[in-house]
Coordinates of C-alpha atoms in Angstrom, one line a residue:
M125 CA -16.6 -37.2 5.7
T126 CA -15.3 -36.0 2.4
D127 CA -14.0 -32.5 2.7
V128 CA -15.9 -30.0 0.5
L129 CA -12.9 -27.8 0.4
P130 CA -9.7 -29.7 -0.5
R131 CA -7.5 -29.3 2.5
G132 CA -4.2 -29.7 0.6
R133 CA -4.9 -26.6 -1.5
A134 CA -6.0 -24.7 1.6
L135 CA -2.7 -25.5 3.4
E136 CA -0.8 -24.4 0.3
A137 CA -2.6 -21.1 0.4
D138 CA -1.9 -20.8 4.1
D139 CA 1.8 -21.5 3.6
A140 CA 2.0 -18.9 0.8
D141 CA 0.2 -16.4 3.1
D142 CA 2.7 -17.1 5.9
E143 CA 5.6 -16.7 3.6
H144 CA 4.2 -13.4 2.3
A145 CA 3.6 -12.2 5.9
H146 CA 7.2 -13.0 6.9
S147 CA 8.6 -11.1 3.9
T148 CA 6.4 -8.0 4.3
T149 CA 5.6 -7.6 8.0
A150 CA 8.9 -8.5 9.5
P151 CA 10.4 -5.1 8.8
L152 CA 7.5 -3.5 10.7
G153 CA 8.2 -5.1 14.0
D154 CA 5.0 -7.3 14.3
A155 CA 4.5 -9.7 17.1
G156 CA 6.9 -12.6 16.6
H157 CA 9.3 -10.5 14.5
R158 CA 12.2 -8.4 15.5
T159 CA 12.0 -4.7 15.0
P160 CA 14.3 -3.7 12.1
E161 CA 17.7 -2.5 13.2
L162 CA 19.7 0.5 12.1
R163 CA 23.4 0.0 11.5
P164 CA 25.3 2.0 14.1
I165 CA 27.4 4.2 11.7
S166 CA 25.8 4.1 8.3
L167 CA 22.3 4.1 9.7
R168 CA 21.2 1.7 7.0
F169 CA 18.3 -0.6 7.8
T170 CA 19.5 -4.2 8.1
D171 CA 16.4 -5.2 6.0
A172 CA 17.4 -4.6 2.4
S173 CA 13.8 -4.2 1.1
L174 CA 13.0 -1.6 3.8
E175 CA 16.2 0.3 3.1
R176 CA 15.2 0.4 -0.6
R177 CA 11.8 1.7 0.2
F178 CA 13.2 4.3 2.6
R179 CA 15.6 5.7 -0.1
E180 CA 12.9 5.9 -2.7
S181 CA 10.6 7.7 -0.2
Y182 CA 13.4 10.0 1.1
F183 CA 14.3 11.1 -2.5
R184 CA 10.6 11.8 -3.4
D185 CA 10.0 13.8 -0.3
N186 CA 13.2 15.9 -0.7
L187 CA 13.5 16.4 -4.4
W188 CA 12.0 19.9 -4.2
F189 CA 14.4 20.8 -1.4
I190 CA 17.4 19.4 -3.3
R191 CA 16.5 21.7 -6.2
L192 CA 16.1 24.7 -3.8
A193 CA 19.5 23.9 -2.3
H194 CA 21.1 24.1 -5.7
V195 CA 19.5 27.5 -6.3
L196 CA 20.7 28.7 -2.9
G197 CA 24.2 27.5 -3.6
I198 CA 24.2 29.4 -6.9
G199 CA 23.0 32.5 -5.1
A200 CA 25.7 32.1 -2.4
W201 CA 28.5 32.0 -5.0
A202 CA 27.1 35.1 -6.7
M203 CA 26.7 37.0 -3.4
F204 CA 30.2 36.2 -2.3
G205 CA 31.3 37.6 -5.6
L206 CA 29.8 40.9 -4.7
M207 CA 31.5 40.8 -1.4
A208 CA 34.8 40.0 -3.1
T209 CA 34.6 43.3 -5.0
L210 CA 34.6 45.1 -1.7
V211 CA 37.4 43.0 0.0
L212 CA 39.8 42.3 -2.9
E213 CA 41.7 45.1 -4.4
E214 CA 43.5 42.8 -6.8
G215 CA 42.6 39.5 -8.4
Q216 CA 38.9 40.4 -8.8
S217 CA 38.9 39.2 -12.4
T218 CA 40.3 35.9 -11.4
D219 CA 37.8 35.6 -8.5
L220 CA 34.9 36.3 -10.9
A221 CA 36.3 33.8 -13.4
L222 CA 36.4 31.1 -10.8
R223 CA 32.9 31.9 -9.5
F224 CA 31.0 32.4 -12.7
G225 CA 33.2 30.3 -15.0
V226 CA 33.7 27.2 -12.8
A227 CA 31.7 27.1 -9.5
I228 CA 28.3 28.4 -10.7
P229 CA 28.4 26.3 -13.9
I230 CA 29.0 23.2 -11.8
A231 CA 26.0 24.0 -9.7
L232 CA 23.9 24.8 -12.7
V233 CA 24.8 21.4 -14.3
A234 CA 24.0 19.6 -11.1
L235 CA 20.6 21.4 -11.0
A236 CA 19.8 20.6 -14.6
L237 CA 20.5 16.9 -13.9
T238 CA 17.8 16.8 -11.3
W239 CA 15.3 16.6 -14.2
S240 CA 17.1 13.6 -15.9
R241 CA 15.5 10.2 -15.8
W242 CA 18.4 8.5 -14.2
Y243 CA 18.9 11.2 -11.5
P244 CA 16.9 9.3 -8.8
D245 CA 19.4 6.4 -8.9
H246 CA 22.5 8.6 -8.7
W247 CA 21.5 11.8 -7.0
E248 CA 23.7 11.4 -4.0
T249 CA 26.8 10.8 -6.1
I250 CA 26.1 13.8 -8.3
T251 CA 25.3 16.1 -5.3
S252 CA 28.3 15.0 -3.3
V253 CA 30.7 15.3 -6.2
G254 CA 29.3 18.8 -7.0
I255 CA 29.8 19.9 -3.4
V256 CA 33.4 18.5 -3.2
L257 CA 34.2 20.3 -6.5
S258 CA 32.9 23.5 -5.0
G259 CA 35.2 22.9 -2.0
F260 CA 38.1 22.3 -4.3
V261 CA 37.4 25.5 -6.2
W262 CA 37.2 27.5 -3.0
S263 CA 40.5 26.0 -1.7
F264 CA 42.2 26.6 -5.0
H265 CA 41.0 30.2 -4.9
R266 CA 43.8 31.1 -2.5
V267 CA 46.4 29.8 -4.9
V268 CA 45.3 32.1 -7.8
V269 CA 44.0 35.1 -5.9
D270 CA 47.0 36.7 -4.1
E271 CA 45.0 38.8 -1.6
A272 CA 42.8 35.9 -0.4
S273 CA 43.7 35.5 3.3
P274 CA 43.6 32.2 5.3
G275 CA 40.5 33.5 7.2
W276 CA 38.8 34.2 3.9
A277 CA 39.7 30.7 2.8
Y278 CA 38.5 28.7 5.8
A279 CA 35.3 30.9 6.2
G280 CA 34.3 29.7 2.7
I281 CA 35.1 26.1 3.5
M282 CA 32.9 26.3 6.6
I283 CA 30.0 27.6 4.5
V284 CA 30.6 24.7 2.0
L285 CA 30.5 22.2 5.0
I286 CA 27.3 23.8 6.4
Y287 CA 25.7 23.5 3.0
L288 CA 26.8 19.9 2.8
Y289 CA 25.4 18.7 6.1
T290 CA 22.2 20.6 6.1
L291 CA 20.9 21.8 2.7
S292 CA 22.1 19.0 0.4
R293 CA 19.9 16.4 2.1
L294 CA 22.6 13.8 1.6
R295 CA 22.5 10.8 4.0
F296 CA 24.9 11.0 6.9
A297 CA 27.5 8.5 5.6
T298 CA 27.8 10.2 2.2
A299 CA 27.9 13.6 3.7
A300 CA 30.6 12.6 6.2
I301 CA 32.9 11.2 3.5
A302 CA 32.4 14.2 1.3
G303 CA 33.2 16.5 4.3
L304 CA 36.4 14.7 5.0
V305 CA 37.5 15.1 1.4
V306 CA 36.8 18.8 1.5
V307 CA 38.6 19.3 4.8
A308 CA 41.6 17.2 3.6
F309 CA 42.0 19.2 0.4
H310 CA 41.8 22.5 2.3
N311 CA 44.7 21.3 4.5
V312 CA 46.7 20.1 1.4
I313 CA 46.4 23.6 0.0
A314 CA 47.1 25.4 3.3
I315 CA 50.1 23.2 4.2
G316 CA 51.6 22.1 0.9
V317 CA 51.0 25.1 -1.3
E318 CA 50.3 28.2 0.8
R319 CA 52.5 27.0 3.8
D320 CA 50.4 28.8 6.4
P321 CA 51.9 29.6 9.8
I322 CA 51.3 27.0 12.4
E323 CA 49.1 29.3 14.5
E324 CA 46.9 30.2 11.5
L325 CA 46.7 26.5 10.6
Y326 CA 45.6 25.5 14.1
L327 CA 43.0 28.3 14.2
A328 CA 41.6 27.5 10.7
N329 CA 41.4 23.8 11.5
F330 CA 39.8 24.4 14.8
F331 CA 36.8 26.2 13.1
V332 CA 36.8 23.9 10.0
V333 CA 37.0 20.6 11.9
L334 CA 34.5 21.9 14.6
T335 CA 32.1 22.8 11.8
A336 CA 32.5 19.4 10.2
F337 CA 32.1 17.6 13.5
M338 CA 28.9 19.6 14.5
G339 CA 27.5 19.3 11.0
S340 CA 28.1 15.5 11.0
A341 CA 26.4 15.2 14.3
A342 CA 23.4 17.2 13.1
A343 CA 23.3 15.1 9.9
F344 CA 23.4 11.9 11.9
G345 CA 20.6 13.0 14.2
L346 CA 18.5 14.3 11.4
E347 CA 18.8 11.1 9.3
R348 CA 18.2 8.9 12.3
F349 CA 15.0 10.8 13.2
T350 CA 13.9 10.7 9.5
R351 CA 14.4 6.9 9.4
L352 CA 12.5 6.3 12.6
L353 CA 9.7 8.5 11.4
F354 CA 9.6 6.5 8.1
L355 CA 9.5 3.3 10.1
R356 CA 6.5 4.6 12.2
E357 CA 4.7 5.6 9.1
Q358 CA 5.3 2.1 7.6
Q359 CA 3.9 0.6 10.8
L360 CA 0.9 2.8 10.7
D361 CA 0.2 2.0 7.0
A362 CA 0.5 -1.7 7.9
E363 CA -1.9 -1.4 10.8
R364 CA -4.3 0.6 8.6
D365 CA -4.1 -2.1 5.9
R366 CA -4.9 -4.8 8.5
A367 CA -7.8 -2.8 9.8
D368 CA -9.1 -2.3 6.3
E369 CA -8.7 -6.0 5.6
L370 CA -10.6 -7.0 8.8
L371 CA -13.3 -4.5 8.0
G372 CA -13.4 -5.8 4.4
S373 CA -14.0 -9.3 5.7
T374 CA -17.2 -8.2 7.3
L375 CA -18.4 -5.6 4.9
P376 CA -18.2 -5.3 1.1
R377 CA -15.2 -3.4 -0.2
A378 CA -17.3 -0.7 -1.8
I379 CA -19.1 -0.1 1.5
V380 CA -15.8 0.1 3.4
Q381 CA -14.6 2.8 0.9
R382 CA -17.9 4.8 1.4
L383 CA -17.5 4.5 5.2
K384 CA -14.0 5.9 5.0
S385 CA -15.0 8.7 2.7
V386 CA -18.0 10.1 4.7
D387 CA -17.4 13.4 6.5
A388 CA -19.5 12.3 9.5
S389 CA -18.3 9.7 11.9
P390 CA -19.1 6.1 11.0
H391 CA -21.7 6.1 13.8
E392 CA -23.5 9.1 12.3
A393 CA -23.2 8.0 8.7
I394 CA -26.3 6.3 7.3
L395 CA -25.4 4.2 4.3
A396 CA -28.6 3.0 2.7
E397 CA -29.8 2.8 -0.9
Q398 CA -32.7 1.5 -3.0
L399 CA -31.4 -1.1 -5.5
T400 CA -33.9 -1.7 -8.3
D401 CA -32.5 -4.8 -9.8
V402 CA -30.5 -7.5 -8.0
T403 CA -30.7 -11.3 -7.6
V404 CA -30.7 -12.8 -4.1
L405 CA -29.8 -16.5 -3.4
F406 CA -30.5 -18.5 -0.2
A407 CA -29.0 -21.9 0.4
D408 CA -29.6 -24.3 3.3
L409 CA -28.1 -27.7 4.3
V410 CA -30.9 -30.3 4.3
D411 CA -31.5 -32.2 7.6
S412 CA -28.5 -30.4 9.3
T413 CA -30.2 -30.2 12.7
S414 CA -30.4 -34.0 13.1
H415 CA -26.8 -34.4 12.2
E416 CA -25.5 -31.4 14.3
G417 CA -26.9 -33.1 17.4
T418 CA -24.5 -36.1 16.9
M419 CA -21.3 -34.0 16.3
T420 CA -18.8 -32.4 18.6
A421 CA -18.4 -28.6 18.5
D422 CA -15.1 -28.8 16.6
A423 CA -16.5 -31.2 14.0
L424 CA -19.5 -29.1 13.4
V425 CA -17.5 -25.9 13.0
A426 CA -15.0 -27.6 10.7
T427 CA -17.7 -29.1 8.6
L428 CA -19.6 -25.8 8.1
D429 CA -16.3 -24.0 7.5
D430 CA -15.4 -26.4 4.7
V431 CA -18.7 -25.9 3.0
F432 CA -18.9 -22.1 3.4
T433 CA -15.3 -21.6 2.4
R434 CA -16.0 -23.2 -0.9
F435 CA -19.1 -21.1 -1.3
D436 CA -17.1 -17.9 -0.4
L437 CA -14.5 -18.8 -3.1
L438 CA -17.2 -19.4 -5.7
A439 CA -18.9 -16.1 -4.8
S440 CA -15.7 -14.2 -5.1
R441 CA -14.9 -15.7 -8.5
L442 CA -18.4 -14.9 -9.8
G443 CA -18.5 -11.4 -8.3
L444 CA -21.3 -12.0 -5.8
E445 CA -21.4 -10.5 -2.4
K446 CA -21.8 -12.7 0.7
I447 CA -24.4 -11.2 3.0
K448 CA -24.4 -13.5 5.9
T449 CA -24.6 -17.0 7.3
V450 CA -27.2 -18.0 9.8
G451 CA -26.6 -21.4 11.3
D452 CA -26.3 -23.6 8.3
A453 CA -28.0 -21.1 5.9
Y454 CA -26.0 -19.1 3.4
M455 CA -27.1 -15.8 1.7
V456 CA -25.5 -14.0 -1.2
V457 CA -26.5 -11.3 -3.6
A458 CA -25.6 -10.5 -7.2
G459 CA -25.6 -6.9 -8.2
A460 CA -25.1 -5.2 -4.8
P461 CA -23.5 -3.1 -3.6
E462 CA -21.8 -2.8 -7.0
P463 CA -24.0 -3.5 -10.0
I464 CA -23.3 -6.5 -12.2
A465 CA -24.3 -6.5 -15.9
D466 CA -26.0 -9.9 -15.7
H467 CA -26.6 -10.6 -12.1
A468 CA -29.3 -13.2 -12.7
Q469 CA -26.8 -15.4 -14.7
A470 CA -24.1 -14.8 -12.0
A471 CA -26.6 -16.1 -9.4
A472 CA -27.5 -19.1 -11.5
E473 CA -23.9 -20.0 -11.9
M474 CA -23.4 -19.6 -8.2
A475 CA -26.3 -21.9 -7.5
L476 CA -25.1 -24.6 -9.9
G477 CA -21.6 -24.3 -8.6
M478 CA -22.8 -24.7 -5.0
L479 CA -24.6 -27.9 -6.0
G480 CA -21.5 -29.1 -7.8
S481 CA -19.3 -28.5 -4.8
M482 CA -21.4 -30.8 -2.7
I483 CA -20.9 -33.8 -4.9
G484 CA -19.3 -36.5 -2.7
A485 CA -19.6 -34.5 0.5
E486 CA -20.9 -36.4 3.5
W487 CA -21.8 -35.9 7.1
P488 CA -19.7 -37.9 9.6
T489 CA -22.5 -40.4 9.7
G490 CA -21.9 -41.2 6.0
D491 CA -25.1 -39.6 4.9
P492 CA -24.7 -37.3 1.8
M493 CA -24.8 -33.6 2.3
Q494 CA -27.4 -31.8 0.3
L495 CA -28.5 -28.3 -0.4
R496 CA -31.8 -26.5 -1.0
I497 CA -31.5 -23.3 -2.9
G498 CA -33.9 -20.5 -3.6
V499 CA -33.2 -17.6 -6.1
A500 CA -35.3 -14.4 -6.7
T501 CA -34.7 -11.3 -8.7
G502 CA -36.1 -7.8 -8.1
P503 CA -35.6 -4.6 -6.0
V504 CA -34.2 -4.5 -2.5
V505 CA -33.1 -2.0 0.1
A506 CA -29.5 -2.3 1.1
G507 CA -27.6 -0.6 4.0
V508 CA -25.2 -0.8 6.9
I509 CA -26.6 -1.2 10.4
G510 CA -25.1 -1.5 13.8
R511 CA -22.7 0.7 15.9
D512 CA -20.3 -1.6 17.6
R513 CA -20.4 -4.3 14.9
Y514 CA -21.3 -3.2 11.4
A515 CA -23.4 -5.4 9.2
Y516 CA -24.4 -5.0 5.5
D517 CA -27.8 -6.4 4.9
L518 CA -30.7 -6.5 2.5
W519 CA -34.4 -6.0 3.0
G520 CA -37.5 -6.2 0.9
D521 CA -39.9 -8.6 -0.8
T522 CA -37.2 -10.0 -3.1
V523 CA -35.2 -11.1 0.0
N524 CA -38.3 -12.7 1.5
L525 CA -39.2 -14.4 -1.7
A526 CA -35.7 -16.0 -2.1
S527 CA -35.9 -17.2 1.5
R528 CA -39.3 -18.7 1.0
L529 CA -38.3 -20.4 -2.3
E530 CA -35.3 -22.0 -0.5
A531 CA -37.6 -23.3 2.2
S532 CA -40.0 -24.7 -0.5
S533 CA -37.2 -26.2 -2.7
E534 CA -36.2 -29.8 -2.7
P535 CA -32.8 -31.4 -1.7
G536 CA -30.3 -30.9 -4.4
R537 CA -32.5 -28.6 -6.4
I538 CA -32.7 -24.8 -7.2
L539 CA -36.1 -23.1 -7.1
V540 CA -36.3 -19.8 -8.8
S541 CA -38.8 -17.0 -9.1
T542 CA -40.7 -16.1 -12.3
E543 CA -38.6 -12.9 -12.7
T544 CA -35.4 -14.9 -12.5
Y545 CA -36.7 -17.4 -15.0
E546 CA -37.6 -14.6 -17.4
R547 CA -34.0 -13.3 -17.3
L548 CA -32.5 -16.8 -17.9
K549 CA -35.0 -18.8 -20.0
D550 CA -33.0 -18.5 -23.2
R551 CA -29.7 -19.6 -21.7
Y552 CA -30.7 -22.2 -19.1
R553 CA -33.0 -25.2 -18.8
F554 CA -36.0 -25.1 -16.4
S555 CA -38.8 -27.4 -15.3
D556 CA -42.3 -26.5 -16.1
S557 CA -43.9 -23.9 -14.0
H558 CA -45.7 -25.1 -10.9
V559 CA -47.3 -23.4 -7.9
V560 CA -45.8 -23.4 -4.5
Y561 CA -47.4 -22.1 -1.3
L562 CA -45.1 -19.7 0.3
K563 CA -45.5 -18.4 3.9
G564 CA -46.8 -14.8 3.8
K565 CA -47.3 -14.8 0.0
G566 CA -49.7 -17.7 -0.7
P567 CA -49.7 -19.5 -4.1
T568 CA -46.7 -18.5 -6.1
P569 CA -45.5 -19.7 -9.5
A570 CA -41.9 -21.0 -9.6
R571 CA -39.6 -23.3 -11.6
F572 CA -36.6 -25.5 -10.9
L573 CA -33.3 -24.5 -12.6
L574 CA -32.1 -27.7 -14.2
G575 CA -28.9 -26.7 -16.0
R576 CA -27.3 -24.7 -18.7
S577 CA -28.1 -24.5 -22.4
G578 CA -25.6 -23.7 -25.2
K579 CA -26.3 -20.0 -25.0
A580 CA -25.4 -20.0 -21.3
L581 CA -22.0 -21.5 -22.0
D582 CA -21.4 -18.9 -24.7
A583 CA -22.3 -16.1 -22.2
L584 CA -20.1 -17.4 -19.3
D585 CA -17.1 -15.4 -20.6
R586 CA -18.9 -12.2 -19.9
L587 CA -19.3 -12.9 -16.2

């Protein structure tokens, strides 16, 4: 048979989807993909795109804390200044000059930069440089303040390191490097300038290095936990998106959003509404029963899949909602669950497009495939039914009328109700009115939709 849906284009779409899946789901540890790895020391994700998303998320989540840390740092420098007035008998003016003339201004500048546009890309560099400079200022403090003791010096360095590893929110690798620089400069001053006794040097380094080691371990563990938590959140988001996608393939997107927004459980929620103006379309393959009996299961499913896939694409392009397929019958609606400005024209274009898509299509026997189509416009009741398997469906006289018109139509033709004709008569060509006898309704006037007029072509851009 001639495929209704060109298989080449379908395969291209599948290939594109596969490529997209590999690029977006691999970092999340899906089946068939390796779970993303953390580098053993830097803790960076081996997947570059995941690493970039983590850094962006990490900065957004911690910006308020980074600013708070700057304020706390400024407060610490000021509070130690008050303590210095109690401890230092000489050199208080120099101490205050270093605190309020150098250290606190550095922190204030760093805080002000957190509101700059380019700060997100450089925040770690700015923060680490500011902390290192604070460590330099404190180490240099001993040189210019005569009464500053070795214990006073390394106590301040320990506080700088604690701030670095906990409050600054720097990643482990950056914090570790900055900490090494602070410790090294402290020893340069202690050994090369102040020439501390070996006993005091050992004691100072015991506490300073221990603080750096414990702080680095804490920063390592905190970042690793944060990264694993981020990874789990990404996995949950991916699973949630897949669930939404699967639900969206069975229910209209608007209905999915309503189900997700209701306070009650989905089983308790009743989603039903009276729609006063929609257009319903039914289509059925002519003589399908006789052909289905001669086909294998695989061939039958493949044939119907080709036909209905083309219909699905057409409905999506025109803004119609597929309601269901029953055997070889296909039902769509224009104007539900979301209203469409000109649903009757959208349904007419759908019907004409469906007939056009069947040109050249054949059953395996070589017989041409043909459609009967019925279209009706009017009010319906729409809602979601079911508990284990949700279904969005329509009820009402308009639905019954469209179904009966399809059954009374002719192969390759579109039979429409009087209401639909009234909506479209100035833009489409129709046959003369004739009476059809519909089950449950009796004699009913109807017309065949023959094609577009010039006005219909002018109005197509509005769909």
